[in-house]
PDB file of C-alpha atoms in Angstrom:
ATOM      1  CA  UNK X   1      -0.287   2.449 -18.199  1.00  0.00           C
ATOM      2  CA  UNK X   2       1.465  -0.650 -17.426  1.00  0.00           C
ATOM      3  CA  UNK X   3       4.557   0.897 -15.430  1.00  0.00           C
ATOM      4  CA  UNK X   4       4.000   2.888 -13.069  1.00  0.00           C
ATOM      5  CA  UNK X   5       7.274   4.075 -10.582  1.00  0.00           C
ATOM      6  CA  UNK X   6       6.785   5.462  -7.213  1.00  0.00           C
ATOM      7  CA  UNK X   7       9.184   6.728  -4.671  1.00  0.00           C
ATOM      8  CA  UNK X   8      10.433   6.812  -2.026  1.00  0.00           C
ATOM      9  CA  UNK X   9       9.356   3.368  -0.577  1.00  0.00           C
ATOM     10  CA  UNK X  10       9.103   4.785   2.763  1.00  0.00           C
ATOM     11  CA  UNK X  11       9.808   8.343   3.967  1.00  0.00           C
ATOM     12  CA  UNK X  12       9.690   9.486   7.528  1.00  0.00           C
ATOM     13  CA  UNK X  13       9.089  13.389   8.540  1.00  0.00           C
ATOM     14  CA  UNK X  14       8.900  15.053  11.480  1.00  0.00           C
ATOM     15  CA  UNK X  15       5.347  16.299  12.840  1.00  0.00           C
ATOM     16  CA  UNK X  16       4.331  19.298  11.016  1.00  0.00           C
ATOM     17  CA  UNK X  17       6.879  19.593   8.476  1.00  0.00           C
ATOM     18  CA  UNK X  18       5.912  18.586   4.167  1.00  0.00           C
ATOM     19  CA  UNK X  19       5.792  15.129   2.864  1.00  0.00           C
ATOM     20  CA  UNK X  20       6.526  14.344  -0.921  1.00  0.00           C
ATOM     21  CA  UNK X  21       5.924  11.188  -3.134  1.00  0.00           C
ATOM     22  CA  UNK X  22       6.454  10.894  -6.318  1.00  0.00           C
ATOM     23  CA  UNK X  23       5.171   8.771  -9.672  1.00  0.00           C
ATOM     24  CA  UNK X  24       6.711   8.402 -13.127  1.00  0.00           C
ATOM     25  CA  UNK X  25       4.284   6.476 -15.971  1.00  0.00           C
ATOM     26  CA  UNK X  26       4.831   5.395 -19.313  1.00  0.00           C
ATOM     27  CA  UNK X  27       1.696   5.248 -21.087  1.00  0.00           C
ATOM     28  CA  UNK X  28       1.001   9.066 -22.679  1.00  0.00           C
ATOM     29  CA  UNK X  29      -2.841   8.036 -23.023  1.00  0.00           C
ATOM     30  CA  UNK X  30      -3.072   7.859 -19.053  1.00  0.00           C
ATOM     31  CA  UNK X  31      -5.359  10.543 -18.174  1.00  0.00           C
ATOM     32  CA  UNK X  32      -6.065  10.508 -14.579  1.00  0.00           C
ATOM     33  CA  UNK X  33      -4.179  10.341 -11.672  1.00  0.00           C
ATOM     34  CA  UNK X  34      -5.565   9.344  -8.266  1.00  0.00           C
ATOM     35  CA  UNK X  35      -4.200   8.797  -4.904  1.00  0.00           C
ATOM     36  CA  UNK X  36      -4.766   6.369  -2.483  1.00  0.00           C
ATOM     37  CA  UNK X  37      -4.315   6.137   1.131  1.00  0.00           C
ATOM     38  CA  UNK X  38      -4.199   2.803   2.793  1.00  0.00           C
ATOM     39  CA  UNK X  39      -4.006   1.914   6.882  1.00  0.00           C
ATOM     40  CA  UNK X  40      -3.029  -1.156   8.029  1.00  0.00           C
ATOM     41  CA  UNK X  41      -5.613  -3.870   7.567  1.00  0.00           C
ATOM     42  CA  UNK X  42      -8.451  -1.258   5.841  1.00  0.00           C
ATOM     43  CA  UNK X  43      -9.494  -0.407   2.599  1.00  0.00           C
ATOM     44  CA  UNK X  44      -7.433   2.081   0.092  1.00  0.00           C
ATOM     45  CA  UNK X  45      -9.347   5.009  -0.073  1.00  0.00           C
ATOM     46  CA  UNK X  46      -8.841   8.130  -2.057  1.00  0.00           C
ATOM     47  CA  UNK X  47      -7.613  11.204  -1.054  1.00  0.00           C
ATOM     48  CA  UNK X  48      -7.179  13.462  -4.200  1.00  0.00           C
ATOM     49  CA  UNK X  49      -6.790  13.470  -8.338  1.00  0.00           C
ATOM     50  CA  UNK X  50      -6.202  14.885 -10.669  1.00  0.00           C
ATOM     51  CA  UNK X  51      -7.895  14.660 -14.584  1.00  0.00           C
ATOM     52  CA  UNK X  52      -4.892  15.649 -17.623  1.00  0.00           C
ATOM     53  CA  UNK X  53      -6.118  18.746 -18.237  1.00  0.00           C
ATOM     54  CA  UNK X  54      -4.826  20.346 -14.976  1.00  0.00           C
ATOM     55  CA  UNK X  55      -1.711  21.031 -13.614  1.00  0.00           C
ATOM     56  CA  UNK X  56      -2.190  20.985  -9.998  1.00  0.00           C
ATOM     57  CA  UNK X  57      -5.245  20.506  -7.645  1.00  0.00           C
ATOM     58  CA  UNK X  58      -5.366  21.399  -3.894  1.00  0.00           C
ATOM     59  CA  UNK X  59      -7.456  19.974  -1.192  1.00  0.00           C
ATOM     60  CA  UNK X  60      -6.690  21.638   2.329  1.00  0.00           C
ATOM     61  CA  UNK X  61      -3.464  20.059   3.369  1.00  0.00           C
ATOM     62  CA  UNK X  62      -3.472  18.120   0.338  1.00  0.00           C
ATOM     63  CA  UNK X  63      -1.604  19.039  -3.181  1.00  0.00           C
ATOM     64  CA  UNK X  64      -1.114  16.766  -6.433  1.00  0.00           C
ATOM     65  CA  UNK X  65       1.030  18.096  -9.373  1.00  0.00           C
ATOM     66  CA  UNK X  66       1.136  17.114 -12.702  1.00  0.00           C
ATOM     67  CA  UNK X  67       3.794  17.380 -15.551  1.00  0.00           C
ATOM     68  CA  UNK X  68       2.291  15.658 -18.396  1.00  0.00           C
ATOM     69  CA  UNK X  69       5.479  16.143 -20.483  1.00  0.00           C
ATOM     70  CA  UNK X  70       7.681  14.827 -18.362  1.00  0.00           C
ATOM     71  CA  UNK X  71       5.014  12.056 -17.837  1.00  0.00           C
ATOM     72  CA  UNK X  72       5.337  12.387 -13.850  1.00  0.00           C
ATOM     73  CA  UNK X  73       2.838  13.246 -10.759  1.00  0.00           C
ATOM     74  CA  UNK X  74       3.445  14.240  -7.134  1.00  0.00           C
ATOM     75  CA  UNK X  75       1.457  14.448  -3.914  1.00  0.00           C
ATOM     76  CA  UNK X  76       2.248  16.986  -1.664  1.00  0.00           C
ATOM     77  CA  UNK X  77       1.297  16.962   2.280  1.00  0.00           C
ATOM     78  CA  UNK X  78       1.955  19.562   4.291  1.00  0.00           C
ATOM     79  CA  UNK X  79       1.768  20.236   7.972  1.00  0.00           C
ATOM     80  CA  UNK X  80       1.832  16.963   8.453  1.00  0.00           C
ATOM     81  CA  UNK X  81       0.002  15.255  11.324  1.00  0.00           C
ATOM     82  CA  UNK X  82       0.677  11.681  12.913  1.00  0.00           C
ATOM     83  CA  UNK X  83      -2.989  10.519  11.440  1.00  0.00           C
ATOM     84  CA  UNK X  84      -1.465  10.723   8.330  1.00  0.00           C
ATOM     85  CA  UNK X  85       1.074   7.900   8.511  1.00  0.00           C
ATOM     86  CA  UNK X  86      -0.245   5.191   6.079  1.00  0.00           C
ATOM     87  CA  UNK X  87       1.147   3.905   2.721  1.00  0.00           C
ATOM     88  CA  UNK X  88       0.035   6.158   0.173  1.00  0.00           C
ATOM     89  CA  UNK X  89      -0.684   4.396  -3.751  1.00  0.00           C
ATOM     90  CA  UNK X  90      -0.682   6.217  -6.321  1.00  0.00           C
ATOM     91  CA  UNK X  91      -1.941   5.043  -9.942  1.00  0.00           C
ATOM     92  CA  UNK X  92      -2.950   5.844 -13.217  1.00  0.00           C
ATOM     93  CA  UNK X  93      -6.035   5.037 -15.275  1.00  0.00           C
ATOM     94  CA  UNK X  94      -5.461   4.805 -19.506  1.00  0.00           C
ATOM     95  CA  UNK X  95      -7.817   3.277 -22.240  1.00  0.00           C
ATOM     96  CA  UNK X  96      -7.370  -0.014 -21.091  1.00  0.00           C
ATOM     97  CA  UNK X  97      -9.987   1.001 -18.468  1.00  0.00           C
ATOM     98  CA  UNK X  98      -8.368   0.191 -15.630  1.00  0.00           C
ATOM     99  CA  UNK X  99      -5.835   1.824 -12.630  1.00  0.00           C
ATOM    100  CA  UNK X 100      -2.248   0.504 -12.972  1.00  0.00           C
ATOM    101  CA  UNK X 101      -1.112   1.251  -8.951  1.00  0.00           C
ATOM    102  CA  UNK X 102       2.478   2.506  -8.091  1.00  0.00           C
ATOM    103  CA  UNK X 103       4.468   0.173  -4.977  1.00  0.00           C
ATOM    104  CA  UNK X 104       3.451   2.749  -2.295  1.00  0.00           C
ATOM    105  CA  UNK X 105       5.109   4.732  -0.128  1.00  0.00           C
ATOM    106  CA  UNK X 106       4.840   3.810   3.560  1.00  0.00           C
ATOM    107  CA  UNK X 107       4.943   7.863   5.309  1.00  0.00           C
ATOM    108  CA  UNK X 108       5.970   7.780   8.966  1.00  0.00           C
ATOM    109  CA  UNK X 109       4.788  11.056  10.697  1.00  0.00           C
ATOM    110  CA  UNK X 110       7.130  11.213  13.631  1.00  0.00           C
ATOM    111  CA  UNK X 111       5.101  13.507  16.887  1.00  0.00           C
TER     112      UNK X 111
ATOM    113  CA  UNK D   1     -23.577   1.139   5.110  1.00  0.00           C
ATOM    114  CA  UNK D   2     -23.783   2.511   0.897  1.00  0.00           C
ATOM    115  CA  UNK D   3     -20.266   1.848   0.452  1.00  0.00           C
ATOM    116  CA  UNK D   4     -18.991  -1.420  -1.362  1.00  0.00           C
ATOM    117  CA  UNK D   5     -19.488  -4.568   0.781  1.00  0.00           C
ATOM    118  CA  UNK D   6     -17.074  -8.114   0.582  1.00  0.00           C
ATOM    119  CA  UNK D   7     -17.896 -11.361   2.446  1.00  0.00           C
ATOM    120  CA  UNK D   8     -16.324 -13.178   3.377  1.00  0.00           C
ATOM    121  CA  UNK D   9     -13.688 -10.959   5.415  1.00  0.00           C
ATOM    122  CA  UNK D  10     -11.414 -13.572   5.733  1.00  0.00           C
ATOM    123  CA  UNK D  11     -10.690 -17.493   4.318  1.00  0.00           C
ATOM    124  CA  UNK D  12      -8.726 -20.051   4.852  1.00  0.00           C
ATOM    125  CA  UNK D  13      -8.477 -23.128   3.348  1.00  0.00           C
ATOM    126  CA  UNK D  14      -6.456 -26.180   2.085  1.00  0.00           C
ATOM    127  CA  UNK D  15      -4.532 -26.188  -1.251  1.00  0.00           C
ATOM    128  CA  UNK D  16      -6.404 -27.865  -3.796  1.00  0.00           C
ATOM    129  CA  UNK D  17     -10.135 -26.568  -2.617  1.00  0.00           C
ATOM    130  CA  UNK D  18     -12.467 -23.994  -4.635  1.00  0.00           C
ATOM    131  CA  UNK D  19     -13.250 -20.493  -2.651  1.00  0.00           C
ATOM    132  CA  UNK D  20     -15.957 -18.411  -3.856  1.00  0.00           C
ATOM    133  CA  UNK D  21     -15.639 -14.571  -2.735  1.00  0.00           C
ATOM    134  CA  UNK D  22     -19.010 -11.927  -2.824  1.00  0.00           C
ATOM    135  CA  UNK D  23     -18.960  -8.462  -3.694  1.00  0.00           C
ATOM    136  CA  UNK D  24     -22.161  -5.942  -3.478  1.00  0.00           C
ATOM    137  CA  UNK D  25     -20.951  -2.882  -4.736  1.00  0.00           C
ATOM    138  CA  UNK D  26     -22.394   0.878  -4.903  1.00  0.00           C
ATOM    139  CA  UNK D  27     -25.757   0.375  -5.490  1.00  0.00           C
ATOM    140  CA  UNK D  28     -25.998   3.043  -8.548  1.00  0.00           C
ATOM    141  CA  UNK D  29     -22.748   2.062  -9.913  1.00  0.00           C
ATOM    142  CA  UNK D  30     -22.461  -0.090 -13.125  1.00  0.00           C
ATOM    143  CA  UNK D  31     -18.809  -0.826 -13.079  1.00  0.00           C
ATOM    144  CA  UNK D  32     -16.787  -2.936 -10.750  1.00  0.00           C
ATOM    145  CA  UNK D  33     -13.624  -4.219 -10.648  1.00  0.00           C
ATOM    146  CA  UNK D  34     -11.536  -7.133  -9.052  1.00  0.00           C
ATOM    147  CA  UNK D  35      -7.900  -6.527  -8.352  1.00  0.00           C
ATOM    148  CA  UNK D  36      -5.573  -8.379  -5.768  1.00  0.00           C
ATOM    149  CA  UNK D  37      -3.539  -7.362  -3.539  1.00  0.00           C
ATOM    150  CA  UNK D  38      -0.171  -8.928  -1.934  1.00  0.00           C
ATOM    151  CA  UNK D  39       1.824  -7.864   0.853  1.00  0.00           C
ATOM    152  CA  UNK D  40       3.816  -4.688   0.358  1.00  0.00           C
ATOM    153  CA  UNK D  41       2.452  -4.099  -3.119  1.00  0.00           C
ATOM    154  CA  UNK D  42      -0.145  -2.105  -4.585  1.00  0.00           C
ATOM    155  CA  UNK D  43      -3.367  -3.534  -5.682  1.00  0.00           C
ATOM    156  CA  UNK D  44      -3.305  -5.480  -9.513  1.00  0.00           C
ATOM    157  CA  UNK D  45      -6.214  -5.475 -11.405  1.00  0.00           C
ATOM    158  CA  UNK D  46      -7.399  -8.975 -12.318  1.00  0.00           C
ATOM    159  CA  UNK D  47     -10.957  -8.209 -14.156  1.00  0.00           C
ATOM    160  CA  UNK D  48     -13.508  -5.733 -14.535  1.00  0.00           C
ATOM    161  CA  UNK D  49     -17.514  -5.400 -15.280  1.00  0.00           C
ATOM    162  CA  UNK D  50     -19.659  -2.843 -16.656  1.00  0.00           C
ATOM    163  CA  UNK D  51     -23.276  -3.851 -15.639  1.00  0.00           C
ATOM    164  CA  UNK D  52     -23.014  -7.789 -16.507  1.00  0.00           C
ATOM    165  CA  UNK D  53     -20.602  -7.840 -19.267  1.00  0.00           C
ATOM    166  CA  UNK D  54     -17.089  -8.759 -18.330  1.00  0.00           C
ATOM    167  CA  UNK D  55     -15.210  -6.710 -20.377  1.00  0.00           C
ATOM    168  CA  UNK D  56     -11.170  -7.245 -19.759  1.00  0.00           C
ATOM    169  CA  UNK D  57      -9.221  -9.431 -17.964  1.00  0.00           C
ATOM    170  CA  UNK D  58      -5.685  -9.669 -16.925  1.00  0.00           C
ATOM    171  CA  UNK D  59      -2.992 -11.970 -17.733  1.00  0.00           C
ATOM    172  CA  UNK D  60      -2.277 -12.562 -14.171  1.00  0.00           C
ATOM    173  CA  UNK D  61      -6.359 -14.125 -13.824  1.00  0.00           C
ATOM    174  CA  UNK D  62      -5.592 -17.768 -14.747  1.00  0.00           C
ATOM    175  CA  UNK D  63      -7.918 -20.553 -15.717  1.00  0.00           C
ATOM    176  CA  UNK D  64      -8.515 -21.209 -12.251  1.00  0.00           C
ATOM    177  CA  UNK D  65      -9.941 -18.191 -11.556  1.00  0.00           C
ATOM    178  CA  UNK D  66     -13.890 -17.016 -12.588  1.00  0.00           C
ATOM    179  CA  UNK D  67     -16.141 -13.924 -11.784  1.00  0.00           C
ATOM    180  CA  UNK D  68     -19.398 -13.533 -12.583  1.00  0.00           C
ATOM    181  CA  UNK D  69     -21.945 -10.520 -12.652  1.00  0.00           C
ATOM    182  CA  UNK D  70     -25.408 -11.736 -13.862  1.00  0.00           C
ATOM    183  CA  UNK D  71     -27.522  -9.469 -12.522  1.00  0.00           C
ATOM    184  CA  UNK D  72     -25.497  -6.562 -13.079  1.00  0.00           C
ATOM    185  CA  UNK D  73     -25.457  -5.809  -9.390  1.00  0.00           C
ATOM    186  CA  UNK D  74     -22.901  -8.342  -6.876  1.00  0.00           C
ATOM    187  CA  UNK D  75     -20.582 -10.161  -8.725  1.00  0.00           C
ATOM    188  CA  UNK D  76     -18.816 -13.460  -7.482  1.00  0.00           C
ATOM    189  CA  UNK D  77     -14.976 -14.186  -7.999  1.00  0.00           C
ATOM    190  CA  UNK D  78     -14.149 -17.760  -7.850  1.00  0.00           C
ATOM    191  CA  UNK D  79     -10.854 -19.650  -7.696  1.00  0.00           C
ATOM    192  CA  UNK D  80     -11.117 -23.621  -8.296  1.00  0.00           C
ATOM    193  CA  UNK D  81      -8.130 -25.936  -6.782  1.00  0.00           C
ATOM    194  CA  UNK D  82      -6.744 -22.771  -4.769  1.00  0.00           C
ATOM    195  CA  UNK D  83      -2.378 -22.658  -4.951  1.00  0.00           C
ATOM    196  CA  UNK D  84      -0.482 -21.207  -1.699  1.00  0.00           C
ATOM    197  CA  UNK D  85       0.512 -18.925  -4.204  1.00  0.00           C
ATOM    198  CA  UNK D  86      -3.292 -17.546  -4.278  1.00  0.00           C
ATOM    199  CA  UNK D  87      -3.092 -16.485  -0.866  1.00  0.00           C
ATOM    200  CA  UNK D  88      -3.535 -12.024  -1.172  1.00  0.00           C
ATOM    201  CA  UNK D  89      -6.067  -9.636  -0.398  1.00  0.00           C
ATOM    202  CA  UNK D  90      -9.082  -9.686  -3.041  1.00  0.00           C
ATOM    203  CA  UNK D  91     -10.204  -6.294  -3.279  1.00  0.00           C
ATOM    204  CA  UNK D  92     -13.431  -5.028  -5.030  1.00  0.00           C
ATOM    205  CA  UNK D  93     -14.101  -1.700  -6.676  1.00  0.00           C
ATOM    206  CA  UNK D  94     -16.784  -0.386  -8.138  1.00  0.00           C
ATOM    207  CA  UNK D  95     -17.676   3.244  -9.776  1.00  0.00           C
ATOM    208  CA  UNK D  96     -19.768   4.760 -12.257  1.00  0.00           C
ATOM    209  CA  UNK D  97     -20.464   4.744 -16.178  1.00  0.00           C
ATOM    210  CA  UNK D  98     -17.699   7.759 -16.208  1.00  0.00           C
ATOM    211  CA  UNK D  99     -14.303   5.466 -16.589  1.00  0.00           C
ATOM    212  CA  UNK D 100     -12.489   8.060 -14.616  1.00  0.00           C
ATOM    213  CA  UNK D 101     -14.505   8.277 -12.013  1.00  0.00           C
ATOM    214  CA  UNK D 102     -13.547   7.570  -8.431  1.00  0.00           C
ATOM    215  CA  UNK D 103     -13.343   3.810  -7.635  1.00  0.00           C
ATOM    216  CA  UNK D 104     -14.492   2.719  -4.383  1.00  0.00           C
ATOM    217  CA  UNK D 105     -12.993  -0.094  -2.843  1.00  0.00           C
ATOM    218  CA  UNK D 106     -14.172  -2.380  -0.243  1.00  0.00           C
ATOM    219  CA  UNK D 107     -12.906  -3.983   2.637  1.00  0.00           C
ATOM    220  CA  UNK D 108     -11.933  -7.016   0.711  1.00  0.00           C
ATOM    221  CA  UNK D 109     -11.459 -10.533   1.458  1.00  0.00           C
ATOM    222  CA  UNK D 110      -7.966 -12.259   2.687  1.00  0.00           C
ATOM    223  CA  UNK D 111      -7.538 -15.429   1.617  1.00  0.00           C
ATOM    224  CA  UNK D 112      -4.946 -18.020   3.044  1.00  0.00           C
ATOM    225  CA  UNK D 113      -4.321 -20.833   1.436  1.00  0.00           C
ATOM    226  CA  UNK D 114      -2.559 -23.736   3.401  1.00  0.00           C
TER     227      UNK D 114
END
């Protein structure tokens, strides 16, 4: 719904090694959970979600988990790769028919 | 290009003047959303569509601010006697009838107001 926590603000790995952000929410009717990638000066676009009825959905080097009880979702990268430095959104979407966006993380892929 | 379109890319203007911003979204999508976005934050959603209808707005979108959707295709966002305060990305979304489905931004439009 309304508040929705991400962290860490920025997070810096080394080439090749796992990336991990994660989102609290508040609102129990949120029911889907999408990620957003954003470079500098361009458009967010989205990268994976995930619907409340799953747990987890995979997409290649991409992973989003989802605890519905403990009202919280993660994105997982691994192998990361220097194209994937970008600040990363994530949101949620409830009844009130529209996304409520996290802060963003900023992810540094060090080569 | 089928993706959602914004003109103008960028504006500037003077406090005090009205800016009118374009969106032409998916062309088989009925919903589409305004949000703004500031530096170092995530996008807020100001107002949203489905076809023509404007059906919720945000407490942030004051009375100085206006979209429009008549056709039920581009929509228009308008702010009249622009603050410094106003000055943000303007992002447009759009997607289909399905409320979860994806949204699809656009490029948007950054406004500076001097």
């Amino acid at each position: 719904g309304e508040n929705v926590e991400q962290h860490p603000s920025t997070l810096s790995v080394q080439e090749g090694d796992s990336a991990v952000i994660k989102c609290t929410y508040s609102d129990s009717a949120s029911n889907y959970f999408p990620w957003y990638k954003q470079e500098l000066g361009k458009r967010p676009q989205l990268i994976i979600d995930i619907r409340s009825n799953v747990g987890e959905k995979k997409d290649q080097r991409i992973a989003v988990t989802l605890n519905k009880t403990a009202k919280h979702f993660s994105l997982h990268i691994t192998e990361t790769q220097p194209e994937d430095s970008a600040v990363y959104f994530c949101a949620d979407f409830t009844g009130a028919n529209n996304l409520f966006f996290g802060t963003g993380t900023r992810l540094t892929v060090i080569p | 290009d089928t993706g959602v379109s914004q003109n103008p890319r960028h504006k500037i203007t003077k406090r005090g003047q009205n800016v009118t911003f374009r969106c032409d979204p998916i062309s088989e999508h009925n919903r589409l959303y305004w949000y703004r976005q500031t530096l170092g934050q995530g996008p807020e959603f100001l107002t949203y569509f489905q076809n023509e209808a404007q059906l919720e707005k945000s407490r942030l979108l004051s009375d100085r601010f206006s979209a429009e959707r008549p056709k039920g295709s581009f929509s228009t966002l308008e702010i009249q006697r622009t603050e410094q305060g106003d000055s943000a990305m303007y992002l447009c979304a759009s997607s289909s009838s399905i409320p979860t489905d994806t949204q699809y931004f656009g490029p948007g439009t950054r406004l500076t107001v001097l």
